[in-house]
Short mmCIF file of C-alpha atoms in Angstrom, two decimals:
data_model
loop_
_atom_site.label_atom_id
_atom_site.label_comp_id
_atom_site.label_asym_id
_atom_site.label_seq_id
_atom_site.Cartn_x
_atom_site.Cartn_y
_atom_site.Cartn_z
CA UNK A 155 -20.32 14.40 12.11
CA UNK A 156 -20.04 13.12 8.44
CA UNK A 157 -24.34 13.79 8.27
CA UNK A 158 -23.59 17.20 8.92
CA UNK A 159 -20.70 17.55 6.67
CA UNK A 160 -22.21 15.84 3.75
CA UNK A 161 -25.39 17.93 4.07
CA UNK A 162 -23.46 21.40 4.40
CA UNK A 163 -24.80 21.95 8.10
CA UNK A 164 -21.64 21.59 10.12
CA UNK A 165 -21.45 24.30 12.67
CA UNK A 166 -17.69 25.05 11.94
CA UNK A 167 -17.66 27.12 8.58
CA UNK A 168 -14.11 26.73 7.85
CA UNK A 169 -14.08 22.89 8.32
CA UNK A 170 -17.41 22.86 6.33
CA UNK A 171 -15.85 25.08 3.50
CA UNK A 172 -12.85 22.65 3.39
CA UNK A 173 -15.22 19.67 3.37
CA UNK A 174 -17.11 21.07 0.74
CA UNK A 175 -14.08 21.35 -1.69
CA UNK A 176 -12.19 18.17 -0.48
CA UNK A 177 -14.77 15.69 1.13
CA UNK A 178 -15.08 13.71 -2.08
CA UNK A 179 -11.75 13.02 -2.01
CA UNK A 180 -11.89 11.23 1.12
CA UNK A 181 -8.56 12.46 2.54
CA UNK A 182 -9.99 13.39 5.86
CA UNK A 183 -9.17 11.60 8.96
CA UNK A 184 -10.44 12.54 12.53
CA UNK A 185 -8.28 12.13 15.59
CA UNK A 186 -8.65 13.32 19.20
CA UNK A 187 -6.67 16.03 20.83
CA UNK A 188 -5.00 13.31 22.89
CA UNK A 189 -3.83 11.74 19.70
CA UNK A 190 -2.48 14.78 17.98
CA UNK A 191 -1.23 17.01 20.83
CA UNK A 192 2.27 15.53 20.61
CA UNK A 193 2.50 15.58 16.68
CA UNK A 194 4.35 18.85 15.76
CA UNK A 195 4.12 17.94 12.18
CA UNK A 196 0.56 18.76 11.91
CA UNK A 197 -0.11 21.80 9.92
CA UNK A 198 -1.83 24.39 12.18
CA UNK A 199 -1.44 22.57 15.31
CA UNK A 200 -0.97 25.67 17.24
CA UNK A 201 -4.24 27.13 15.96
CA UNK A 202 -5.88 24.02 16.87
CA UNK A 203 -4.81 23.98 20.27
CA UNK A 204 -5.44 27.81 20.89
CA UNK A 205 -8.94 27.13 19.63
CA UNK A 206 -9.35 23.86 21.64
CA UNK A 207 -8.21 25.67 24.78
CA UNK A 208 -11.02 28.18 24.36
#
């Protein structure tokens, strides 16, 4: 994943765009759906869950 993000070829356009802007700051963390599903403090959790359900 990091290779794709760093090379600008990640297939999820919105994540790639954010990575291009913020990736150098290294404030990204990666978690599984199971790790975050119960954390209601995560911004955009509803959109994430809707997208993950597809």
